Short mmCIF file of C-alpha atoms in Angstrom, two decimals:
data_model
loop_
_atom_site.label_atom_id
_atom_site.label_comp_id
_atom_site.label_asym_id
_atom_site.label_seq_id
_atom_site.Cartn_x
_atom_site.Cartn_y
_atom_site.Cartn_z
CA UNK A 136 -17.64 -10.13 18.37
CA UNK A 137 -18.31 -9.82 21.99
CA UNK A 138 -18.57 -6.06 21.61
CA UNK A 139 -14.89 -5.73 20.74
CA UNK A 140 -13.78 -5.39 17.30
CA UNK A 141 -10.73 -7.51 16.48
CA UNK A 142 -7.89 -6.95 14.08
CA UNK A 143 -8.03 -8.84 10.57
CA UNK A 144 -4.50 -10.23 11.68
CA UNK A 145 -5.17 -11.12 15.25
CA UNK A 146 -4.40 -14.62 14.29
CA UNK A 147 -2.27 -14.31 10.93
CA UNK A 148 -1.05 -11.52 11.70
CA UNK A 149 -4.66 -0.62 -14.04
CA UNK A 150 -4.67 -0.83 -16.79
CA UNK A 151 -7.71 0.29 -19.01
CA UNK A 152 -9.79 -2.35 -20.60
CA UNK A 153 -8.22 -1.10 -23.85
CA UNK A 154 -5.66 -3.29 -25.20
CA UNK A 155 -2.00 -2.75 -25.65
CA UNK A 156 -0.91 -4.04 -29.13
CA UNK A 157 2.02 -4.06 -31.15
CA UNK A 158 2.12 -1.00 -33.19
CA UNK A 159 3.71 -0.25 -36.56
CA UNK A 160 5.37 3.23 -36.71
CA UNK A 161 2.70 5.60 -37.86
CA UNK A 162 2.51 9.06 -39.13
CA UNK A 163 4.10 12.01 -37.04
CA UNK A 164 1.94 14.18 -35.03
CA UNK A 165 -0.04 16.51 -36.98
CA UNK A 166 1.16 20.14 -37.55
CA UNK A 167 0.14 22.24 -34.64
CA UNK A 168 0.13 19.24 -32.19
CA UNK A 169 3.27 20.47 -30.43
CA UNK A 170 4.19 19.32 -27.13
CA UNK A 171 2.91 21.58 -24.30
CA UNK A 172 4.95 22.93 -21.30
CA UNK A 173 3.98 22.35 -17.70
CA UNK A 174 5.03 23.64 -14.46
CA UNK A 175 6.59 21.95 -11.32
CA UNK A 176 4.48 19.37 -9.04
CA UNK A 177 2.48 16.26 -9.40
CA UNK A 178 0.09 17.39 -12.05
CA UNK A 179 0.95 18.66 -15.46
CA UNK A 180 -0.40 22.24 -16.77
CA UNK A 181 -3.45 21.87 -18.74
CA UNK A 182 -3.23 23.13 -22.46
CA UNK A 183 -6.85 23.30 -23.66
CA UNK A 184 -10.49 23.65 -22.80
CA UNK A 185 -11.54 21.16 -20.18
CA UNK A 186 -8.12 19.73 -19.68
CA UNK A 187 -7.54 21.12 -16.22
CA UNK A 188 -9.75 18.91 -14.08
CA UNK A 189 -8.42 15.83 -15.81
CA UNK A 190 -4.98 16.45 -15.69
CA UNK A 191 -4.71 17.91 -12.28
CA UNK A 192 -6.37 14.65 -10.57
CA UNK A 193 -4.65 14.15 -7.23
CA UNK A 194 -4.57 10.41 -7.80
CA UNK A 195 -6.13 7.65 -5.87
CA UNK A 196 -4.56 4.79 -3.80
CA UNK A 197 -6.20 1.38 -5.13
CA UNK A 198 -4.06 -1.42 -3.34
CA UNK A 199 -4.39 -4.93 -1.82
CA UNK A 200 -2.31 -6.60 0.83
CA UNK A 201 -0.74 -10.03 -0.07
CA UNK A 202 0.11 -11.95 3.06
CA UNK A 203 2.81 -14.44 3.66
CA UNK A 204 2.70 -15.29 7.38
CA UNK A 205 1.47 -18.87 7.50
CA UNK A 206 1.38 -19.01 3.89
CA UNK A 207 -1.93 -17.00 3.76
CA UNK A 208 -1.80 -15.92 0.21
CA UNK A 209 1.67 -16.26 -1.18
CA UNK A 210 3.53 -18.72 -1.50
CA UNK A 211 0.13 -20.63 -0.96
CA UNK A 212 2.15 -23.46 0.56
CA UNK A 213 5.57 -24.57 1.22
CA UNK A 214 7.33 -26.83 -1.03
CA UNK A 215 6.78 -25.07 -4.32
CA UNK A 216 9.52 -24.88 -6.70
CA UNK A 217 10.94 -21.48 -7.50
CA UNK A 218 8.97 -21.31 -10.72
CA UNK A 219 5.72 -22.34 -9.17
CA UNK A 220 6.17 -19.53 -6.44
CA UNK A 221 6.94 -17.05 -9.31
CA UNK A 222 3.72 -18.13 -11.23
CA UNK A 223 1.69 -17.67 -8.11
CA UNK A 224 2.90 -14.33 -7.47
CA UNK A 225 2.55 -12.99 -10.98
CA UNK A 226 -1.03 -14.34 -10.92
CA UNK A 227 -1.73 -12.00 -7.90
CA UNK A 228 -0.18 -9.13 -9.87
CA UNK A 229 -2.44 -10.08 -12.77
CA UNK A 230 -5.55 -10.04 -10.44
CA UNK A 231 -4.52 -6.52 -9.29
CA UNK A 232 -4.36 -5.10 -12.77
CA UNK A 233 -7.70 -6.60 -13.58
CA UNK A 234 -9.42 -4.94 -10.72
CA UNK A 235 -7.61 -1.62 -11.70
CA UNK A 236 -5.70 -1.50 -8.61
CA UNK A 237 -2.38 0.48 -8.81
CA UNK A 238 -0.43 -1.03 -5.85
CA UNK A 239 0.29 -4.14 -3.75
CA UNK A 240 1.30 -4.49 -0.29
CA UNK A 241 3.54 -7.65 -0.02
CA UNK A 242 4.53 -9.06 3.29
CA UNK A 243 8.28 -9.72 3.09
CA UNK A 244 9.17 -9.75 6.75
CA UNK A 245 6.72 -11.78 8.53
CA UNK A 246 8.38 -13.18 11.52
CA UNK A 247 11.92 -11.78 11.94
CA UNK A 248 12.86 -13.33 8.70
CA UNK A 249 13.26 -12.34 5.03
CA UNK A 250 11.98 -12.64 1.43
CA UNK A 251 15.25 -11.29 0.25
CA UNK A 252 18.95 -12.36 0.90
CA UNK A 253 19.08 -10.38 4.33
CA UNK A 254 22.45 -9.16 5.66
CA UNK A 255 20.78 -9.62 9.20
CA UNK A 256 18.03 -12.26 9.11
CA UNK A 257 17.49 -15.79 7.98
CA UNK A 258 15.41 -16.71 4.82
CA UNK A 259 11.77 -17.09 5.86
CA UNK A 260 10.34 -20.40 6.28
CA UNK A 261 7.43 -19.64 4.39
CA UNK A 262 9.35 -19.91 1.23
CA UNK A 263 10.83 -23.50 1.53
CA UNK A 264 9.18 -24.81 4.84
CA UNK A 265 12.71 -24.52 6.53
CA UNK A 266 13.96 -21.28 7.99
CA UNK A 267 17.22 -20.19 6.60
CA UNK A 268 17.06 -22.24 3.30
CA UNK A 269 17.76 -20.47 0.17
CA UNK A 270 14.71 -20.55 -2.13
CA UNK A 271 17.01 -20.59 -5.07
CA UNK A 272 16.21 -16.98 -6.26
CA UNK A 273 15.55 -13.50 -5.14
CA UNK A 274 12.01 -13.25 -4.15
CA UNK A 275 11.64 -9.36 -3.63
CA UNK A 276 13.73 -8.58 -6.42
CA UNK A 277 11.39 -10.64 -8.79
CA UNK A 278 8.32 -9.13 -7.14
CA UNK A 279 9.60 -5.54 -7.48
CA UNK A 280 10.39 -6.33 -11.32
CA UNK A 281 7.28 -7.95 -12.08
CA UNK A 282 5.01 -5.27 -10.18
CA UNK A 283 6.62 -2.47 -12.01
CA UNK A 284 6.50 -4.37 -15.38
CA UNK A 285 2.63 -4.10 -14.90
CA UNK A 286 2.39 -0.61 -13.92
CA UNK A 287 1.88 -1.48 -10.09
CA UNK A 288 3.69 0.00 -7.14
CA UNK A 289 5.10 -2.15 -4.56
CA UNK A 290 5.05 -1.55 -0.99
CA UNK A 291 7.15 -3.88 1.08
CA UNK A 292 5.49 -4.74 4.21
CA UNK A 293 7.35 -5.48 7.43
CA UNK A 294 6.31 -6.77 10.89
CA UNK A 295 8.70 -5.17 13.47
CA UNK A 296 8.71 -7.14 16.61
CA UNK A 297 7.11 -10.37 15.73
CA UNK A 298 9.73 -13.31 15.76
CA UNK A 299 7.80 -16.47 15.53
CA UNK A 300 4.34 -17.96 16.29
CA UNK A 301 5.66 -20.58 18.29
CA UNK A 302 7.28 -19.91 21.69
CA UNK A 303 10.69 -22.14 21.77
CA UNK A 304 13.82 -20.26 20.69
CA UNK A 305 15.53 -23.46 20.08
CA UNK A 306 13.43 -24.01 16.91
CA UNK A 307 14.99 -21.00 15.42
CA UNK A 308 17.92 -21.28 13.15
CA UNK A 309 21.22 -21.48 15.30
CA UNK A 310 22.39 -18.13 13.90
CA UNK A 311 18.95 -16.25 14.28
CA UNK A 312 19.49 -12.96 16.05
CA UNK A 313 17.30 -13.89 18.80
CA UNK A 314 19.24 -17.02 19.66
CA UNK A 315 22.58 -14.82 19.54
CA UNK A 316 20.85 -12.40 21.74
CA UNK A 317 18.39 -14.29 23.93
CA UNK A 318 18.01 -11.27 26.11
CA UNK A 319 16.01 -9.72 23.15
CA UNK A 320 13.04 -11.92 23.28
CA UNK A 321 9.84 -12.23 25.07
CA UNK A 322 7.53 -15.16 25.09
CA UNK A 323 3.99 -14.46 24.97
CA UNK A 324 0.67 -16.13 23.99
CA UNK A 325 2.23 -18.83 22.27
CA UNK A 326 4.87 -16.84 20.12
CA UNK A 327 8.10 -14.80 20.32
CA UNK A 328 8.54 -11.16 20.29
CA UNK A 329 11.38 -8.82 20.20
CA UNK A 330 11.21 -6.60 23.23
CA UNK A 331 10.38 -3.02 21.95
CA UNK A 332 11.78 -1.44 25.18
CA UNK A 333 15.30 -2.29 24.43
CA UNK A 334 17.35 0.39 22.49
CA UNK A 335 19.46 -2.52 20.84
CA UNK A 336 16.38 -4.20 19.48
CA UNK A 337 15.10 -0.89 18.04
CA UNK A 338 18.16 -0.16 16.20
CA UNK A 339 18.45 -3.84 14.98
CA UNK A 340 14.90 -3.90 13.71
CA UNK A 341 15.39 -0.63 11.84
CA UNK A 342 18.80 -2.05 10.28
CA UNK A 343 17.01 -5.18 9.17
CA UNK A 344 14.41 -3.40 7.49
CA UNK A 345 16.52 -0.60 5.82
CA UNK A 346 18.64 -3.56 4.41
CA UNK A 347 15.61 -4.14 2.06
CA UNK A 348 14.54 -0.63 1.62
CA UNK A 349 18.02 0.70 0.29
CA UNK A 350 18.84 -2.45 -1.94
CA UNK A 351 15.60 -2.60 -3.77
CA UNK A 352 13.42 -0.39 -5.81
CA UNK A 353 10.45 -0.56 -3.33
CA UNK A 354 7.77 2.10 -3.61
CA UNK A 355 6.70 2.21 -0.17
CA UNK A 356 7.78 0.91 3.40
CA UNK A 357 4.74 -0.47 5.29
CA UNK A 358 3.93 -1.72 8.93
CA UNK A 359 0.53 -3.06 9.95
CA UNK A 360 -1.17 -3.05 13.31
CA UNK A 361 1.28 -5.31 15.09
CA UNK A 362 3.43 -3.58 17.70
CA UNK A 363 2.98 -4.51 21.22
CA UNK A 364 0.84 -7.89 20.81
CA UNK A 365 -2.79 -7.89 21.36
CA UNK A 366 -3.68 -8.38 24.99
CA UNK A 367 -4.57 -11.84 26.24
CA UNK A 368 -6.73 -12.32 29.24
CA UNK A 369 -4.44 -13.73 31.95
CA UNK A 370 -1.21 -13.26 30.33
CA UNK A 371 1.46 -10.63 30.81
CA UNK A 372 4.06 -9.17 28.38
CA UNK A 373 7.18 -9.58 30.63
CA UNK A 374 9.28 -6.69 30.18
CA UNK A 375 9.67 -5.74 33.74
CA UNK A 376 13.53 -5.98 33.66
CA UNK A 377 13.71 -3.55 30.56
CA UNK A 378 11.20 -1.13 32.13
CA UNK A 379 13.27 -1.04 35.24
CA UNK A 380 16.46 -0.19 33.27
CA UNK A 381 14.90 2.23 30.71
CA UNK A 382 11.69 3.46 32.25
CA UNK A 383 12.52 6.02 34.57
CA UNK A 384 10.59 9.40 34.28
CA UNK A 385 7.50 7.76 32.82
CA UNK A 386 4.19 7.95 34.56
CA UNK A 387 3.63 4.27 34.20
CA UNK A 388 4.71 1.21 32.01
CA UNK A 389 1.81 2.03 29.38
CA UNK A 390 3.46 5.36 28.77
CA UNK A 391 6.93 4.01 28.59
CA UNK A 392 5.69 1.41 25.94
CA UNK A 393 4.04 4.06 23.87
CA UNK A 394 7.35 5.95 24.17
CA UNK A 395 9.05 2.84 22.72
CA UNK A 396 6.90 2.48 19.68
CA UNK A 397 7.03 6.22 19.12
CA UNK A 398 10.92 6.11 18.73
CA UNK A 399 10.68 3.34 16.31
CA UNK A 400 8.25 4.99 14.27
CA UNK A 401 9.91 8.36 14.26
CA UNK A 402 13.31 6.90 13.52
CA UNK A 403 12.10 4.62 10.92
CA UNK A 404 10.39 7.54 9.18
CA UNK A 405 13.65 9.52 9.38
CA UNK A 406 15.66 6.87 7.88
CA UNK A 407 13.42 6.33 5.07
CA UNK A 408 13.21 9.97 4.09
CA UNK A 409 17.02 10.28 4.19
CA UNK A 410 18.14 7.04 2.66
CA UNK A 411 15.13 6.39 0.22
CA UNK A 412 13.27 9.86 -0.02
CA UNK A 413 11.09 8.74 -3.03
CA UNK A 414 9.68 5.79 -1.00
CA UNK A 415 6.38 6.24 0.83
CA UNK A 416 6.46 5.52 4.70
CA UNK A 417 3.13 4.39 6.24
CA UNK A 418 1.23 2.30 8.63
CA UNK A 419 -2.02 0.42 8.95
CA UNK A 420 -2.90 0.36 12.33
CA UNK A 421 -6.01 -0.94 14.19
CA UNK A 422 -9.08 1.11 13.09
CA UNK A 423 -9.86 2.63 16.63
CA UNK A 424 -7.25 4.93 18.13
CA UNK A 425 -9.28 5.56 21.45
CA UNK A 426 -13.08 5.44 22.14
CA UNK A 427 -14.57 8.79 23.13
CA UNK A 428 -15.56 7.42 26.64
CA UNK A 429 -11.78 7.22 27.32
CA UNK A 430 -10.56 10.44 25.69
CA UNK A 431 -12.68 13.20 24.54
CA UNK A 432 -10.48 13.22 21.29
CA UNK A 433 -11.38 9.72 20.42
CA UNK A 434 -14.42 8.25 18.09
CA UNK A 435 -17.96 7.52 19.35
CA UNK A 436 -16.89 3.67 19.52
CA UNK A 437 -16.70 1.22 22.14
CA UNK A 438 -14.02 -1.35 20.94
CA UNK A 439 -10.40 -2.03 21.29
CA UNK A 440 -8.12 0.90 21.35
CA UNK A 441 -4.88 0.90 19.75
CA UNK A 442 -3.27 3.51 21.88
CA UNK A 443 -3.98 1.22 24.90
CA UNK A 444 -3.78 -2.09 23.62
CA UNK A 445 -0.90 -2.26 21.16
CA UNK A 446 0.66 1.05 22.75
CA UNK A 447 0.29 2.49 19.18
CA UNK A 448 -0.44 6.35 19.18
CA UNK A 449 -1.56 6.32 15.54
CA UNK A 450 -3.32 9.86 15.85
CA UNK A 451 -0.22 11.44 17.53
CA UNK A 452 1.98 9.81 14.50
CA UNK A 453 -0.24 11.65 11.99
CA UNK A 454 -0.42 14.85 13.99
CA UNK A 455 3.38 15.03 14.55
CA UNK A 456 3.97 14.54 10.75
CA UNK A 457 5.86 11.27 11.11
CA UNK A 458 3.95 9.41 8.31
CA UNK A 459 3.55 9.85 4.53
CA UNK A 460 0.46 7.83 4.82
CA UNK A 461 -1.90 6.16 7.21
CA UNK A 462 -4.49 3.02 6.31
CA UNK A 463 -6.54 2.40 9.47
CA UNK A 464 -8.18 -0.84 9.37
CA UNK A 465 -11.79 -0.03 9.17
CA UNK A 466 -13.12 -3.51 8.97
CA UNK A 467 -16.70 -2.94 10.04
CA UNK A 468 -19.93 -2.32 8.55
CA UNK A 469 -21.99 0.96 8.19
CA UNK A 470 -24.09 1.15 11.48
CA UNK A 471 -22.23 -1.54 13.67
CA UNK A 472 -22.96 -0.15 17.13
CA UNK A 473 -19.54 -0.61 18.52
CA UNK A 474 -17.67 0.41 15.52
CA UNK A 475 -19.51 2.20 12.87
CA UNK A 476 -17.75 2.46 9.49
CA UNK A 477 -19.19 5.77 9.02
CA UNK A 478 -18.49 7.30 12.23
CA UNK A 479 -14.66 6.07 11.87
CA UNK A 480 -14.20 7.13 8.44
CA UNK A 481 -15.33 10.64 9.49
CA UNK A 482 -13.32 10.63 12.57
CA UNK A 483 -10.03 9.60 10.63
CA UNK A 484 -10.70 12.34 7.81
CA UNK A 485 -10.83 14.93 10.71
CA UNK A 486 -7.64 13.35 12.49
CA UNK A 487 -5.62 13.87 9.14
CA UNK A 488 -6.90 17.27 8.38
CA UNK A 489 -4.33 20.15 8.31
CA UNK A 490 -1.49 17.58 8.16
CA UNK A 491 0.63 16.11 5.25
CA UNK A 492 -0.35 12.62 6.10
CA UNK A 493 -2.37 10.71 3.32
CA UNK A 494 -5.47 8.90 4.53
CA UNK A 495 -6.25 5.58 2.75
CA UNK A 496 -8.81 3.03 4.25
CA UNK A 497 -8.03 -0.46 5.02
CA UNK A 498 -11.08 -2.54 3.72
CA UNK A 499 -12.31 -5.94 4.81
CA UNK A 500 -13.19 -7.86 1.69
CA UNK A 501 -13.00 -11.02 3.81
CA UNK A 502 -16.15 -10.08 5.48
CA UNK A 503 -18.29 -9.95 2.47
CA UNK A 504 -20.45 -12.84 2.49
CA UNK A 505 -18.51 -14.65 5.24
CA UNK A 506 -20.63 -16.68 7.62
CA UNK A 507 -21.25 -15.31 11.06
CA UNK A 508 -20.94 -11.84 9.75
CA UNK A 509 -23.73 -9.21 10.48
CA UNK A 510 -26.66 -9.08 7.83
CA UNK A 511 -24.80 -5.88 6.38
CA UNK A 512 -22.07 -8.16 5.00
CA UNK A 513 -24.30 -10.53 3.48
CA UNK A 514 -25.38 -7.53 1.19
CA UNK A 515 -23.01 -7.41 -2.02
CA UNK A 516 -23.37 -3.49 -1.82
CA UNK A 517 -21.85 -3.04 1.66
CA UNK A 518 -18.12 -2.65 0.32
CA UNK A 519 -19.17 -0.49 -2.43
CA UNK A 520 -21.17 1.70 -0.11
CA UNK A 521 -18.12 2.24 1.86
CA UNK A 522 -16.34 4.00 -1.13
CA UNK A 523 -19.54 5.98 -1.71
CA UNK A 524 -19.34 7.27 1.85
CA UNK A 525 -15.65 8.04 1.47
CA UNK A 526 -16.68 10.41 -1.29
CA UNK A 527 -18.20 12.67 1.32
CA UNK A 528 -14.77 13.13 2.84
CA UNK A 529 -12.01 14.85 0.59
CA UNK A 530 -9.42 13.87 3.15
CA UNK A 531 -9.78 10.29 2.11
CA UNK A 532 -7.46 9.32 -0.75
CA UNK A 533 -7.93 5.76 -1.55
CA UNK A 534 -8.41 2.20 -0.13
CA UNK A 535 -6.56 -1.03 0.42
CA UNK A 536 -7.90 -4.28 0.42
CA UNK A 537 -7.44 -7.26 2.82
CA UNK A 538 -6.70 -9.49 1.61
CA UNK A 539 -5.74 -10.80 -1.91
CA UNK A 540 -7.33 -14.06 -1.65
CA UNK A 541 -10.76 -12.56 -0.92
CA UNK A 542 -10.24 -10.13 -3.59
CA UNK A 543 -9.96 -13.16 -5.82
CA UNK A 544 -12.80 -15.16 -4.33
CA UNK A 545 -15.22 -12.20 -4.79
CA UNK A 546 -18.03 -13.67 -2.55
CA UNK A 547 -21.40 -12.28 -3.31
CA UNK A 548 -19.63 -10.49 -6.41
CA UNK A 549 -18.87 -7.52 -4.00
CA UNK A 550 -15.56 -6.78 -5.48
CA UNK A 551 -17.00 -6.89 -8.90
CA UNK A 552 -20.02 -4.51 -8.08
CA UNK A 553 -17.30 -2.19 -6.13
CA UNK A 554 -15.23 -2.12 -9.48
CA UNK A 555 -18.04 -1.35 -11.68
CA UNK A 556 -19.33 1.53 -9.60
CA UNK A 557 -15.98 2.99 -8.56
CA UNK A 558 -13.07 1.85 -10.44
CA UNK A 559 -14.59 1.90 -14.14
CA UNK A 560 -11.47 3.80 -15.25
CA UNK A 561 -7.89 3.44 -13.99
CA UNK A 562 -6.18 5.83 -11.86
CA UNK A 563 -2.61 7.17 -10.98
CA UNK A 564 -1.30 6.70 -7.42
CA UNK A 565 -1.29 9.78 -5.07
CA UNK A 566 1.60 12.17 -5.00
CA UNK A 567 3.37 12.67 -1.58
CA UNK A 568 2.96 16.31 -0.38
CA UNK A 569 6.70 16.25 0.55
CA UNK A 570 7.66 15.29 -3.07
CA UNK A 571 5.00 17.27 -5.06
CA UNK A 572 7.26 20.24 -5.60
CA UNK A 573 9.99 18.15 -6.92
CA UNK A 574 11.31 18.07 -10.71
CA UNK A 575 8.65 16.26 -12.77
CA UNK A 576 9.86 14.07 -15.67
CA UNK A 577 10.45 15.25 -19.02
CA UNK A 578 7.42 14.90 -21.37
CA UNK A 579 7.52 11.99 -23.69
CA UNK A 580 7.62 12.13 -27.52
CA UNK A 581 4.89 10.67 -29.59
CA UNK A 582 6.96 8.46 -32.06
CA UNK A 583 4.23 6.94 -34.07
CA UNK A 584 0.52 7.46 -34.29
CA UNK A 585 -2.35 6.33 -36.67
CA UNK A 586 -5.75 5.79 -36.78
CA UNK A 587 -8.39 3.36 -38.56
CA UNK A 588 -12.11 3.53 -38.78
CA UNK A 589 -12.45 2.25 -35.04
CA UNK A 590 -9.26 2.92 -33.25
CA UNK A 591 -6.58 5.24 -32.72
CA UNK A 592 -2.89 3.71 -32.12
CA UNK A 593 0.05 5.63 -30.47
CA UNK A 594 3.41 4.98 -29.54
CA UNK A 595 5.63 7.07 -27.33
CA UNK A 596 9.15 7.39 -26.00
CA UNK A 597 10.84 8.79 -22.86
CA UNK A 598 13.11 11.95 -23.63
CA UNK A 599 14.61 12.17 -20.33
CA UNK A 600 17.59 10.52 -18.73
CA UNK A 601 15.50 8.51 -16.23
CA UNK A 602 13.12 6.19 -17.62
CA UNK A 603 9.42 6.93 -16.65
CA UNK A 604 7.71 4.38 -14.21
CA UNK A 605 4.63 4.90 -16.09
CA UNK A 606 2.93 6.51 -18.96
CA UNK A 607 -0.53 8.05 -18.60
CA UNK A 608 -2.65 8.42 -21.59
CA UNK A 609 -5.61 10.84 -21.56
CA UNK A 610 -8.44 11.21 -24.13
CA UNK A 611 -10.38 14.64 -24.47
CA UNK A 612 -13.60 14.12 -26.59
CA UNK A 613 -15.16 16.70 -28.72
CA UNK A 614 -18.17 17.12 -26.28
CA UNK A 615 -15.57 18.60 -23.80
CA UNK A 616 -15.49 15.53 -21.67
CA UNK A 617 -11.98 14.12 -20.97
CA UNK A 618 -10.56 11.27 -18.62
CA UNK A 619 -7.43 9.18 -17.86
CA UNK A 620 -7.77 6.45 -20.46
CA UNK A 621 -5.10 4.03 -19.55
CA UNK A 622 -1.83 3.62 -17.52
CA UNK A 623 1.01 1.99 -19.41
CA UNK A 624 3.83 0.42 -17.70
CA UNK A 625 7.17 2.71 -18.05
CA UNK A 626 10.37 1.97 -19.67
CA UNK A 627 12.17 3.64 -22.69
CA UNK A 628 8.84 3.79 -24.62
CA UNK A 629 5.22 2.49 -24.67
CA UNK A 630 2.34 1.87 -27.10
CA UNK A 631 -1.17 1.99 -26.63
CA UNK A 632 -4.49 1.29 -29.03
CA UNK A 633 -7.82 2.85 -28.08
CA UNK A 634 -10.55 0.75 -29.73
CA UNK A 635 -13.29 3.22 -28.87
CA UNK A 636 -11.76 6.20 -30.95
CA UNK A 637 -13.89 8.96 -31.78
CA UNK A 638 -13.45 11.43 -34.41
CA UNK A 639 -11.96 14.73 -33.29
CA UNK A 640 -10.62 13.24 -30.09
CA UNK A 641 -7.23 14.58 -28.68
CA UNK A 642 -4.93 12.38 -26.73
CA UNK A 643 -2.42 13.49 -24.19
CA UNK A 644 0.40 11.36 -22.88
CA UNK A 645 2.45 12.23 -19.64
CA UNK A 646 5.53 10.51 -18.23
CA UNK A 647 5.04 9.55 -14.54
CA UNK A 648 8.01 8.72 -12.01
CA UNK A 649 8.29 6.63 -9.05
CA UNK A 650 6.69 9.64 -6.88
CA UNK A 651 3.58 9.70 -9.23
CA UNK A 652 4.62 13.19 -10.56
CA UNK A 653 3.51 13.69 -14.06
CA UNK A 654 5.36 15.62 -16.80
CA UNK A 655 3.88 18.02 -19.00
CA UNK A 656 1.66 16.32 -21.68
CA UNK A 657 2.45 15.58 -25.22
CA UNK A 658 -0.58 16.11 -27.51
CA UNK A 659 -1.81 14.41 -30.44
CA UNK A 660 -5.11 15.34 -32.31
CA UNK A 661 -6.68 12.54 -34.09
#
């Protein structure tokens, strides 16, 4: 690593184990099993002994990134038919469900292009091999529908400034925005970028992204660590002309560049909240904001610094309240001298303290068992230890894993171990603080219930005008313990069977909306 941690993208840029079975309409809920009433907010009101701790759980982010640039994860290669692409994508979703994840972060604008019929930019070359060629279906619409059908949230992942991984504008489609506006571009380190210092670029990038955000039922709007490109020795990002025009009043070019990125982040956040308020807005920056040797507010690390290298003031965005969530990429092992995971997890937990920004940690599954990595990454317990350590910091609300291919590869059995030790049960996603006080869904109705000697079976239906995004099924056992048993995809109704039924167990079902707010629970006593 030459003493300098690098980004994972420096080059490339649940359901419970219990089955869902067809269910005949059973007996009605027993007498006395009336629906309970809840209050406003993300969690329903408890209605019996031991219910409070179970029903008031704040939720936990469990996600994975699915990268499209260079056909990293999906589509696996160009030239696949629409049906082959769809089959590949649903296999990634099924993987997420099998790992008891509740969200996927899918790259839909990798290089100033689109995985939907954009009004502003061409079809992505990573779909067909040819930029601008229609793939024969709407990938983003398909992705959203299939994710929601499995109870997964879908965060649409956009790269704001990267145009191409090659430097020749003539290789872009003739009607590409950069060819129509050649002054917008900067060639750097073998690639093309939009110039963040131009106000017209900033407006265009936002419009291109909001085209997808407003037209599709995405659950989140997501940027990664790419703003100004990572510095390369001996090369200069040539924005001198834009700086001369727009940089007056700034101490130096670095301060002006940070201001340019700040404007994009602030304005994007405002637009998301105004035009799609139920969507979560967040960023996954490089894991080190600044080193303490550079800034007393920084971390006890000695690696690259996003504030200085990408001109990304990630800590400032958090403190100013511009983000709903932040996912710093902490892709290093516990004890690494230049960037200790334990040090950085603690630093970020303190950075978000007192704010309304949720903190989830970006985890590097790709390091587990990888040749050339430190000895810590040859230990199958390293990733699981990260989550154990996270538990010491209440401000850490979940994790996102890079990338889906490495989640599937499961080298050393590291993901299997992590799942067994930390994801034994499903989890709902977290509720945004700015949406927690909103109107929760109406409680569902138990429409059928029966039990056998070994199982309990429930069917339930929505009672509100809006169909729930999910149903959450809780079980409370006679010994006073209780837990979330299953998350069932939403719609007009759902069904669930518990093969581990215990006599005297109580079941509660809540409706969950797109913001992860829960209704009051409906009770059924077996």
